[in-house]
Amino acid sequence: MNKKQKKMLIRILISAALLIALSFAPVTGIARFVLYLVPYLIIGYDILLKAFKGIKNRQMFDENFLMAVATVGAIAIALYEQSGDYTEAIAVMLFYQIGELFQSYAVGKSRRNISELMDIRPDYANVEQDGKLEKVDPDEVEIGSVIVVQPGEKVPIDGVILEGSSTLNTSALTGESIPREAAAGDEIISGCINMTGLLKVKTTKEFGESTVSRILDLVENASSRKSRSEEFISRFARIYTPAVCYAALALAFLPPLVRMIGMGLPADWDIWIYRALTFLVISCPCALVISIPLSFFAGIGGASNAGVLVKGSNYLETLSQTKIVVFDKTGTLTRGVFEVNGIHHNEMEDEKLIEYAALAESASSHPISRSIQKAYGKEIDRSRVTDIREISGNGVLAKVDGHEVAAGNDKLMERLGIEYIGCHLVGTIIHVAVDGTYAGHIVISDVLKPHSKEAVRELKTAGVQKTVMLTGDIRRVAEQVAGELGLDAVYSELLPADKVEKVEALLASKPEKEKLAFVGDGINDAPVLGRADIGIAMGAMGSDAAIEAADVVLMDDDPMKISKAIKISRKCLRIVYQNIVFAIGVKLICLLLGALGIANMWLAIFADVGVMIIAVLNAIRALFVKNL
C-alpha cells in the first residue's frame, strides 16, 4: 500500500471503531448527533469537499455528489424523525470508502505490473575515459560510442558486443524467464540485465531510439487510446448520472404531491425522500466507470508481462475479433538468416566437404559464403588456400591444400563439364567438386523459426479461420514453406506495393465484423502493417519503421505470442462484457426495488459498493495470462 491508501485504511478503522462504540453509548438528542458526526466527517470529509467543488464548478453529476446527497439526506431524515439513527448514513460512506480503497489497490496492482517495465529504464551508461569508468546520462551517449556494462547492470542502449560474453536476463522485455547467452559480435538490446560477464558494447542507436525507450513510450501512451467499450461507458455515465438524479428528485416530490393533492392522503414526505436517497445510492455507476477501464488496463498489463506490447485498449478490442492472420515470411516465420540445411550425395565426410567449401569461399563476403564458413565453425587458415578465382554468377575456384576445389551453382558445374546431382529441397544449392570429381552439394536456406509450425496450429485453435503468407520470395520456396507450416494460402514474388494490394483484397472480401491482422518485421512491411485492421510487429529484430507502424509489438519475435495475444484480448473482452451485464443488471433490479420501497439503504450499499468490488475483482483476472 502507498501512503494515501494507508491513510484511508486508518480513517476506515477509526470510523468503524467509533461507529461500533457509539452504538453502545447511552446518549440522545443533539449530543448523539454531534458524536455521530465525528466518524461521519472522518470517513467522508473528502467526498463532501469533492461534491462541493463539483457543484461550484457546475460539474456535479458524479459519484461524490450522489454519496454526499444520499448521506446528508439520511442524516436529515434521522433528525426530522428524531430517531437518532445515524448509522445508515455513516455506513454508506464507510462502505463506499472501503470500495474505493479496494479499487485503488486493484488499479495500483495493475499499474505496478505495467510499471515493472519502467524498471528497465537505465539510470546511466558507463563510458571508459582515461582508464576509468565514468557514469553518464544515456541521452548523452552518441552512436558508435563504446560503453561498458558490468555484471548486474542494465544495458542502457542498443548495440553490438565488441568484447566479452555473458548471460542476459531479458524477462522484462520478452516475458521469457530463460536467460540468453551473448558473446562478441552479437546484437544486444537495451533494457535487459547483464547477469555474469563484463561486456564492451558499441552503440548502434541513440538512447531515444533504443528498444527500452520505444517500449516505455508505448506503455506510457497505451492508456490514452480508448476502446469502443470504454467510450460507450463514458457516454453512458454522462447521460445516466444526471438522469438518475432527476429521477430521484421526481421520486422524492411527485408521489407525495400526487397523494396529497390528487388523492387526499398524507404526503409521507419522509418515506419518499428516504426512497429517493436510497435510489441515489443504488444508482451510483462506480462499478462500470471503474471496472471497464481497469479490465483493459489489466489486460494490457498482463500482455506486457508476457512480452506482448499492445499500444492501446482499442487495439486489444480489435485483436479479440481477429479471424484472418496474414504473415510476412522472412524474419517473421523464418529466422531471416541463411544456414546450411543439408549435405547430400557426398562421397567424403560432411565435415570434410564443408571444410573444402569454406576454405574455397574464404575470400568472399557474400551471405552464402558466410553461412558456409559459419557451418565450418573453425578459424579459417588462409595459408591453406591459393589461386582463388571468383566467377560472377557461377561460384568460386580455388586450390585448397593443393587440391582443385570448385564451389558454386549448376552453371559452374556445367561450365567445368562436371556431372552433378540436383536437389529435391528448396534453397540455394552449392555444388562442390574436388580435383574435377563431383563431391556432393550443400543446401543453404532460410530456416523456419522453432515455433512457427506450432504457432500456426495454435492460431487455428484460437479461432483464426484463415492464415495467409505474403512474400517476395520465388514461388517454389514460398510454397514449400507454406506447405510445411500448414498455411491456407500463399502469395509469392510480391513487391511492398503488391503486399498492400493483396491485403486490400483480403479486407474487401471478409465480413465487416471480422478483423485482419498482419504480422511483419521489415521496413517494407510498414505500409501493410498500417493498412491492416491490426498490425503486429516483431520487436526484437524488427525495423523501427515496422514497430512504429504496428499496433502490437512482440518483444521476442516468437510467432507463438500471436495466438497468446489473441487469447489475452478475448479473455479481457469477456471480462469487460461480464462486468457490463452484471453491473447494469444488478443496478436496474435494485433501482426498481428502491423505487418500490422494497430496498433499504443496506441493499443500496451492496448495489453500489458490493457490485463495484465484485466487478473490480473480476477485472483483475485480466492480469493473469500465464496459462493461456
XYZ file of C-alpha atoms in Angstrom, residues 48-628:
581
model
C -18.126 16.221 0.775
C -15.327 18.537 -0.395
C -15.277 16.958 -3.882
C -19.064 17.225 -4.102
C -18.905 20.917 -3.089
C -16.197 21.605 -5.709
C -18.291 19.795 -8.326
C -21.322 21.978 -7.552
C -19.110 25.096 -7.573
C -17.656 24.147 -10.991
C -21.090 23.128 -12.341
C -19.913 19.537 -12.813
C -21.865 17.970 -10.011
C -23.232 14.806 -11.591
C -20.681 12.323 -10.293
C -20.452 9.653 -7.582
C -19.218 12.175 -4.971
C -22.367 14.264 -5.430
C -24.564 11.150 -5.191
C -22.834 9.967 -1.993
C -22.958 13.415 -0.386
C -26.668 13.985 -1.146
C -27.648 10.455 -0.053
C -25.774 10.516 3.267
C -26.594 14.119 4.220
C -30.214 13.354 3.320
C -30.213 10.228 5.511
C -28.888 12.303 8.455
C -31.537 14.983 7.777
C -34.303 12.338 7.847
C -32.964 10.947 11.159
C -33.016 14.497 12.618
C -36.523 15.131 11.251
C -37.875 11.888 12.686
C -35.825 12.381 15.895
C -34.955 8.671 15.646
C -31.284 9.193 16.451
C -30.395 6.511 13.867
C -27.414 7.947 12.006
C -25.829 4.528 11.428
C -27.018 4.136 7.832
C -25.501 7.440 6.668
C -22.117 6.622 8.189
C -22.292 3.005 6.945
C -22.990 4.138 3.363
C -19.946 6.440 3.436
C -17.822 3.829 5.235
C -18.555 1.017 2.793
C -18.161 3.372 -0.158
C -14.661 4.310 1.065
C -13.831 0.614 1.604
C -14.824 0.010 -2.032
C -12.740 2.994 -3.171
C -9.723 1.701 -1.214
C -10.146 -1.725 -2.756
C -10.428 -0.226 -6.227
C -7.376 1.967 -5.631
C -5.354 -1.048 -4.550
C -6.527 -3.053 -7.588
C -5.631 -0.269 -10.017
C -2.284 0.108 -8.251
C -1.582 -3.608 -8.633
C -2.401 -3.465 -12.340
C -0.354 -0.282 -12.765
C 2.600 -1.838 -10.904
C 2.516 -4.771 -13.289
C 2.967 -2.366 -16.198
C 5.311 -0.157 -14.169
C 7.681 -3.095 -13.704
C 8.606 -2.286 -17.283
C 9.647 1.157 -16.079
C 12.366 -0.570 -14.040
C 14.105 -1.347 -17.309
C 14.823 2.360 -17.776
C 18.609 2.647 -17.235
C 19.812 5.441 -14.967
C 23.269 5.722 -16.515
C 25.758 4.397 -19.063
C 29.400 3.549 -18.289
C 31.863 5.240 -20.630
C 35.573 4.481 -20.272
C 37.719 7.636 -20.035
C 41.422 7.711 -19.074
C 41.260 4.111 -17.877
C 38.343 4.830 -15.538
C 34.626 4.202 -15.879
C 32.535 7.346 -15.825
C 28.753 7.251 -15.375
C 26.973 9.499 -17.882
C 23.361 10.135 -18.809
C 22.334 7.629 -21.556
C 20.941 10.576 -23.562
C 24.498 11.939 -23.879
C 25.939 8.784 -25.481
C 26.340 9.092 -29.262
C 26.005 6.380 -31.895
C 29.277 4.454 -32.295
C 30.418 5.064 -28.704
C 31.831 2.174 -26.680
C 30.111 1.606 -23.340
C 30.877 -0.883 -20.589
C 28.112 -2.963 -18.996
C 29.143 -4.603 -15.739
C 27.511 -7.700 -14.174
C 24.200 -6.796 -12.549
C 23.709 -3.623 -14.628
C 21.006 -2.847 -17.181
C 22.050 -2.478 -20.798
C 21.339 1.224 -21.420
C 21.474 1.454 -25.239
C 21.143 -0.945 -28.188
C 24.433 -2.041 -29.692
C 26.830 -4.823 -30.737
C 29.094 -6.623 -28.268
C 32.774 -5.915 -29.029
C 34.345 -7.800 -26.135
C 33.217 -10.286 -23.510
C 30.492 -12.879 -23.090
C 27.657 -13.054 -20.611
C 24.224 -14.356 -19.724
C 21.407 -11.848 -20.211
C 18.128 -11.646 -18.320
C 15.561 -10.472 -20.896
C 12.409 -11.335 -18.908
C 11.312 -7.691 -18.503
C 11.393 -7.271 -22.303
C 10.242 -10.612 -23.660
C 8.414 -12.337 -20.819
C 10.871 -15.255 -21.163
C 12.340 -16.499 -17.896
C 15.193 -18.434 -19.538
C 18.435 -16.372 -19.640
C 20.113 -15.838 -23.020
C 23.777 -16.268 -23.829
C 25.556 -13.391 -25.603
C 29.107 -13.058 -26.911
C 31.265 -10.802 -29.101
C 29.543 -9.992 -32.410
C 26.012 -10.467 -31.028
C 23.465 -7.679 -31.051
C 22.284 -6.606 -27.603
C 19.162 -4.601 -26.808
C 18.661 -2.066 -24.052
C 16.563 -2.971 -21.040
C 17.959 -6.465 -20.460
C 20.164 -7.152 -17.435
C 23.766 -8.331 -17.742
C 23.990 -11.201 -15.253
C 27.545 -12.572 -15.391
C 30.434 -11.238 -17.515
C 31.698 -7.741 -18.280
C 30.701 -6.529 -21.754
C 32.024 -3.807 -24.027
C 29.286 -2.651 -26.363
C 29.457 -0.407 -29.423
C 26.203 1.570 -29.560
C 24.149 1.400 -32.769
C 21.352 3.770 -31.727
C 20.805 6.861 -29.650
C 19.078 6.321 -26.299
C 15.851 7.917 -27.534
C 15.650 5.390 -30.399
C 16.706 2.362 -28.358
C 14.428 -0.569 -27.599
C 13.949 0.466 -23.968
C 12.792 3.973 -24.936
C 10.373 2.652 -27.542
C 8.862 0.209 -25.039
C 8.410 2.870 -22.370
C 6.821 5.213 -24.888
C 4.374 2.509 -25.978
C 3.424 1.686 -22.385
C 3.047 5.304 -21.298
C 0.736 6.095 -24.230
C -1.282 2.849 -24.188
C -3.995 4.085 -21.818
C -4.684 7.180 -23.962
C -6.153 5.105 -26.793
C -9.607 4.094 -25.607
C -11.661 1.181 -26.890
C -15.252 1.396 -28.110
C -16.394 -0.249 -24.856
C -14.654 2.428 -22.762
C -16.098 5.209 -24.918
C -19.552 3.660 -24.504
C -19.162 3.679 -20.704
C -18.018 7.332 -20.747
C -21.041 8.338 -22.853
C -23.325 6.162 -20.724
C -22.120 7.799 -17.466
C -22.601 11.310 -18.880
C -26.262 10.590 -19.680
C -27.023 8.125 -16.895
C -25.862 10.182 -13.863
C -27.996 13.306 -14.424
C -30.917 11.065 -15.465
C -30.942 9.187 -12.145
C -30.505 12.454 -10.200
C -33.637 13.882 -11.842
C -35.427 10.539 -11.362
C -34.563 10.618 -7.632
C -35.835 14.190 -7.419
C -39.085 13.130 -9.086
C -39.358 10.147 -6.726
C -38.931 12.446 -3.703
C -41.579 15.027 -4.701
C -44.085 13.695 -7.256
C -45.637 10.766 -5.297
C -46.142 12.860 -2.107
C -47.718 15.691 -4.148
C -49.993 13.232 -6.004
C -51.003 11.622 -2.669
C -51.622 14.997 -1.024
C -53.311 16.938 -3.873
C -54.811 14.264 -6.092
C -55.784 11.570 -3.583
C -56.282 13.498 -0.320
C -53.889 11.155 1.515
C -50.971 12.030 3.836
C -47.921 13.039 1.794
C -45.440 10.856 3.774
C -42.537 13.088 2.733
C -40.028 11.218 4.926
C -40.824 7.846 3.293
C -40.479 9.121 -0.287
C -37.372 11.218 0.407
C -35.780 8.145 2.021
C -36.665 6.104 -1.071
C -35.165 8.811 -3.298
C -31.946 8.857 -1.268
C -31.753 5.048 -1.407
C -32.364 5.292 -5.167
C -29.411 7.733 -5.449
C -27.020 5.445 -3.574
C -28.075 2.452 -5.685
C -27.702 4.420 -8.920
C -24.010 5.326 -8.463
C -22.284 3.978 -11.634
C -18.937 3.278 -9.913
C -18.792 -0.399 -10.887
C -18.992 0.439 -14.591
C -16.868 3.582 -14.588
C -14.065 1.891 -12.616
C -14.093 -1.769 -13.701
C -14.230 -1.367 -17.502
C -11.080 0.790 -17.897
C -9.437 -1.350 -15.182
C -10.208 -4.530 -17.181
C -8.459 -3.104 -20.257
C -5.613 -1.734 -18.140
C -5.150 -5.166 -16.551
C -5.313 -6.828 -19.990
C -2.558 -4.552 -21.334
C -0.542 -5.204 -18.157
C -0.939 -8.975 -18.457
C 0.039 -8.867 -22.132
C 3.143 -6.753 -21.442
C 4.171 -9.219 -18.746
C 4.016 -11.944 -21.409
C 6.227 -9.955 -23.796
C 3.375 -8.565 -25.926
C 3.065 -4.769 -26.021
C -0.387 -3.520 -27.023
C -0.392 0.198 -27.868
C -3.941 0.843 -26.612
C -7.142 -0.776 -25.365
C -8.775 -0.067 -28.751
C -6.226 -2.428 -30.346
C -6.884 -5.020 -27.629
C -10.571 -4.942 -28.572
C -9.799 -5.226 -32.332
C -7.342 -8.073 -31.697
C -10.086 -10.089 -29.996
C -12.085 -10.082 -33.260
C -9.203 -11.319 -35.460
C -10.245 -14.077 -37.870
C -7.594 -13.690 -40.610
C -3.839 -13.569 -39.924
C -1.504 -12.587 -42.773
C 2.236 -13.229 -42.365
C 5.350 -11.868 -43.967
C 7.835 -14.749 -44.412
C 11.431 -13.629 -43.872
C 12.135 -12.647 -40.277
C 8.576 -13.443 -39.211
C 8.035 -17.153 -39.852
C 11.683 -17.778 -40.757
C 14.810 -16.548 -38.993
C 15.852 -14.330 -41.888
C 19.384 -15.747 -41.900
C 20.909 -18.274 -44.306
C 22.117 -21.518 -42.761
C 23.453 -24.808 -44.064
C 20.363 -27.010 -44.015
C 21.715 -30.208 -45.537
C 24.643 -32.004 -47.255
C 23.719 -34.566 -49.896
C 25.278 -37.056 -52.340
C 28.738 -36.620 -50.844
C 31.455 -39.257 -51.204
C 33.516 -37.777 -48.349
C 32.532 -36.935 -44.751
C 30.208 -33.966 -44.221
C 32.845 -32.113 -42.179
C 35.466 -32.522 -44.917
C 33.113 -31.299 -47.666
C 32.177 -28.240 -45.598
C 35.874 -27.608 -44.860
C 36.807 -27.590 -48.574
C 33.850 -25.315 -49.427
C 34.523 -22.909 -46.519
C 38.213 -22.532 -47.402
C 37.393 -22.015 -51.092
C 34.789 -19.353 -50.153
C 37.044 -17.714 -47.533
C 37.760 -14.590 -49.626
C 34.069 -13.852 -50.256
C 31.792 -11.718 -48.047
C 28.627 -12.964 -49.758
C 25.903 -14.161 -47.271
C 26.046 -17.638 -48.849
C 29.820 -17.807 -48.303
C 29.445 -16.595 -44.734
C 26.857 -19.260 -43.962
C 29.242 -21.988 -45.190
C 32.072 -20.506 -43.106
C 29.765 -20.392 -40.085
C 28.832 -24.064 -40.594
C 32.566 -24.914 -40.721
C 32.806 -23.388 -37.246
C 36.613 -23.096 -37.123
C 39.044 -20.296 -37.806
C 39.898 -20.072 -41.496
C 43.576 -20.760 -42.206
C 44.106 -18.656 -45.343
C 47.601 -20.111 -45.845
C 45.940 -23.346 -46.987
C 44.171 -21.551 -49.872
C 45.738 -20.267 -53.097
C 44.668 -19.274 -56.611
C 41.198 -18.060 -55.610
C 39.088 -17.078 -58.627
C 35.523 -15.872 -58.326
C 33.384 -16.373 -61.425
C 30.500 -13.906 -61.277
C 27.083 -15.566 -61.165
C 28.678 -19.035 -61.028
C 30.807 -19.558 -57.926
C 34.434 -19.900 -56.796
C 37.511 -21.844 -57.923
C 40.482 -22.271 -55.545
C 43.345 -24.531 -54.560
C 42.918 -25.965 -51.050
C 45.838 -27.975 -49.671
C 46.946 -28.427 -53.287
C 43.560 -29.806 -54.448
C 41.488 -28.052 -57.118
C 38.167 -27.131 -55.453
C 35.126 -25.741 -57.274
C 32.117 -24.478 -55.251
C 29.138 -22.941 -56.991
C 25.799 -23.384 -58.721
C 24.615 -25.548 -61.611
C 26.175 -23.133 -64.121
C 29.650 -23.595 -62.626
C 29.405 -27.387 -62.848
C 28.183 -27.154 -66.463
C 30.983 -24.715 -67.265
C 33.571 -27.156 -65.892
C 31.898 -30.142 -67.580
C 31.296 -31.889 -64.261
C 28.223 -34.074 -63.939
C 26.227 -33.007 -60.889
C 23.156 -34.238 -58.985
C 20.135 -31.950 -58.487
C 18.438 -31.488 -55.116
C 14.806 -32.098 -54.143
C 14.963 -29.488 -51.348
C 14.220 -25.808 -51.839
C 17.066 -23.405 -51.197
C 20.407 -22.285 -52.577
C 22.347 -25.336 -53.793
C 26.181 -25.142 -53.694
C 27.783 -27.985 -55.670
C 31.321 -28.933 -54.665
C 33.877 -30.670 -56.940
C 37.375 -31.709 -55.822
C 40.077 -32.370 -58.459
C 37.437 -32.470 -61.220
C 35.248 -35.060 -59.434
C 31.784 -34.301 -58.061
C 31.949 -34.414 -54.228
C 28.332 -33.570 -53.297
C 26.240 -30.490 -52.663
C 25.363 -28.214 -49.750
C 21.803 -26.920 -49.245
C 21.566 -23.398 -47.825
C 18.192 -21.953 -46.881
C 16.405 -19.553 -44.623
C 15.333 -21.849 -41.761
C 11.946 -21.755 -40.055
C 11.705 -20.353 -36.552
C 11.406 -23.174 -33.977
C 7.774 -22.405 -33.089
C 6.390 -21.271 -36.469
C 4.520 -24.504 -37.240
C 3.106 -24.707 -33.725
C 2.172 -21.001 -33.889
C 0.012 -21.542 -36.996
C -1.649 -24.550 -35.338
C -2.332 -22.527 -32.162
C -3.933 -19.739 -34.215
C -6.421 -22.270 -35.611
C -7.157 -23.421 -32.045
C -7.677 -19.771 -31.031
C -10.428 -19.406 -33.646
C -8.499 -17.836 -36.544
C -10.243 -19.018 -39.722
C -7.619 -18.218 -42.364
C -3.807 -17.949 -42.368
C -2.039 -16.359 -45.355
C 1.628 -15.722 -46.226
C 2.856 -12.855 -48.412
C 6.480 -12.893 -49.555
C 8.854 -11.517 -52.147
C 10.498 -14.952 -52.412
C 10.229 -17.167 -55.504
C 7.116 -19.318 -55.807
C 8.828 -22.678 -55.185
C 10.399 -21.527 -51.888
C 7.191 -19.828 -50.723
C 5.012 -22.856 -51.445
C 7.367 -25.232 -49.622
C 7.397 -23.006 -46.500
C 3.593 -22.621 -46.628
C 3.198 -26.383 -47.013
C 5.473 -27.128 -44.059
C 3.590 -24.699 -41.838
C 0.075 -25.675 -42.934
C -0.939 -22.187 -44.118
C -4.216 -21.766 -46.011
C -2.883 -19.521 -48.801
C 0.414 -18.131 -50.083
C 1.281 -15.297 -52.483
C 4.887 -15.065 -53.702
C 7.205 -12.768 -55.687
C 5.498 -9.657 -54.279
C 6.872 -6.133 -54.031
C 5.846 -3.994 -50.991
C 3.095 -2.343 -53.066
C 1.824 -5.776 -54.143
C 1.537 -6.806 -50.482
C -0.671 -3.788 -49.783
C -2.868 -4.731 -52.773
C -3.248 -8.320 -51.519
C -4.180 -7.105 -48.025
C -6.669 -4.641 -49.566
C -8.271 -7.521 -51.482
C -8.479 -9.691 -48.358
C -10.004 -6.793 -46.387
C -12.617 -6.245 -49.100
C -13.625 -9.923 -49.206
C -14.074 -10.521 -45.447
C -17.201 -9.812 -43.339
C -17.142 -6.384 -41.643
C -17.089 -7.688 -38.068
C -14.117 -9.997 -38.697
C -10.708 -8.369 -38.366
C -7.484 -8.964 -40.309
C -4.085 -8.930 -38.608
C -0.792 -8.579 -40.493
C 2.457 -9.792 -38.919
C 5.767 -8.430 -40.233
C 9.198 -7.173 -39.262
C 10.866 -5.288 -42.118
C 10.810 -1.699 -43.360
C 8.923 -2.926 -46.432
C 6.180 -4.254 -44.122
C 5.381 -0.833 -42.610
C 2.748 0.144 -45.260
C 0.921 -3.187 -44.827
C 1.086 -3.016 -41.012
C -0.582 0.386 -41.203
C -3.276 -0.783 -43.632
C -4.370 -3.953 -41.775
C -7.073 -3.822 -39.088
C -4.369 -4.723 -36.592
C -0.618 -4.613 -37.300
C 1.703 -6.910 -35.328
C 5.467 -6.271 -35.473
C 8.443 -8.323 -34.377
C 10.066 -6.104 -31.738
C 13.450 -7.681 -31.007
C 14.917 -7.655 -34.517
C 12.171 -5.784 -36.358
C 12.843 -2.468 -38.065
C 11.971 0.834 -36.369
C 9.516 1.636 -39.172
C 7.640 -1.644 -38.673
C 7.453 -1.186 -34.883
C 6.261 2.411 -35.313
C 3.526 1.389 -37.783
C 2.323 -1.611 -35.756
C -0.436 -1.680 -33.131
C 1.014 -4.686 -31.270
C 4.713 -5.490 -30.754
C 6.078 -8.972 -29.934
C 9.209 -8.349 -27.892
C 10.942 -11.693 -28.539
C 9.956 -12.235 -32.210
C 8.263 -15.527 -31.280
C 5.229 -16.148 -33.557
C 3.688 -18.245 -30.744
C 2.958 -14.958 -28.995
C 0.395 -14.028 -31.706
C -2.111 -16.645 -30.550
C -1.336 -15.732 -26.931
C -2.055 -12.055 -27.661
C -5.403 -13.003 -29.252
C -6.311 -15.215 -26.276
C -5.383 -12.427 -23.822
C -7.531 -9.929 -25.736
C -10.504 -12.306 -25.815
C -10.233 -13.025 -22.097
C -10.094 -9.280 -21.430
C -13.187 -8.588 -23.573
C -15.106 -11.457 -21.908
C -14.388 -9.849 -18.546
C -15.460 -6.416 -19.845
C -18.821 -7.770 -21.116
C -19.367 -9.756 -17.904
C -18.874 -6.582 -15.852
C -21.167 -4.502 -18.080
C -24.017 -7.057 -17.923
C -23.557 -7.756 -14.202
C -23.265 -4.106 -13.121
C -26.174 -2.791 -15.227
C -28.372 -5.824 -14.430
C -27.943 -5.555 -10.648
C -28.363 -1.773 -10.768
C -31.665 -1.946 -12.689
C -33.118 -4.588 -10.346
C -32.070 -2.672 -7.216
C -33.292 0.663 -8.642
C -36.718 -0.880 -9.236
C -36.762 -2.317 -5.698
C -35.620 1.048 -4.304
C -38.350 2.958 -6.141
C -40.978 0.495 -4.850
C -39.692 0.891 -1.295
C -38.592 -2.762 -1.014
C -34.861 -1.932 -0.951
C -33.403 -0.144 2.058
C -30.097 1.709 2.446
C -28.220 -1.543 3.207
C -29.224 -3.061 -0.126
C -28.229 0.256 -1.675
C -24.762 -0.178 -0.176
C -24.482 -3.634 -1.772
C -25.767 -2.347 -5.119
C -23.065 0.326 -5.083
C -20.017 -0.895 -3.167
C -20.657 -4.649 -3.372
C -21.159 -4.643 -7.135
C -18.067 -2.446 -7.559
C -15.880 -4.817 -5.509
C -17.125 -7.889 -7.410
C -16.573 -6.133 -10.771
C -13.085 -4.977 -9.764
C -12.160 -8.498 -8.577
C -13.337 -9.830 -11.930
C -11.345 -7.148 -13.796
C -8.124 -8.150 -12.009
C -8.402 -11.606 -13.620
C -7.238 -9.996 -16.886
C -3.769 -9.665 -15.322
C -3.263 -13.419 -15.122
C -2.273 -14.761 -18.546
C 0.372 -17.406 -17.788
C -1.656 -20.463 -18.804
C -3.427 -19.002 -21.838
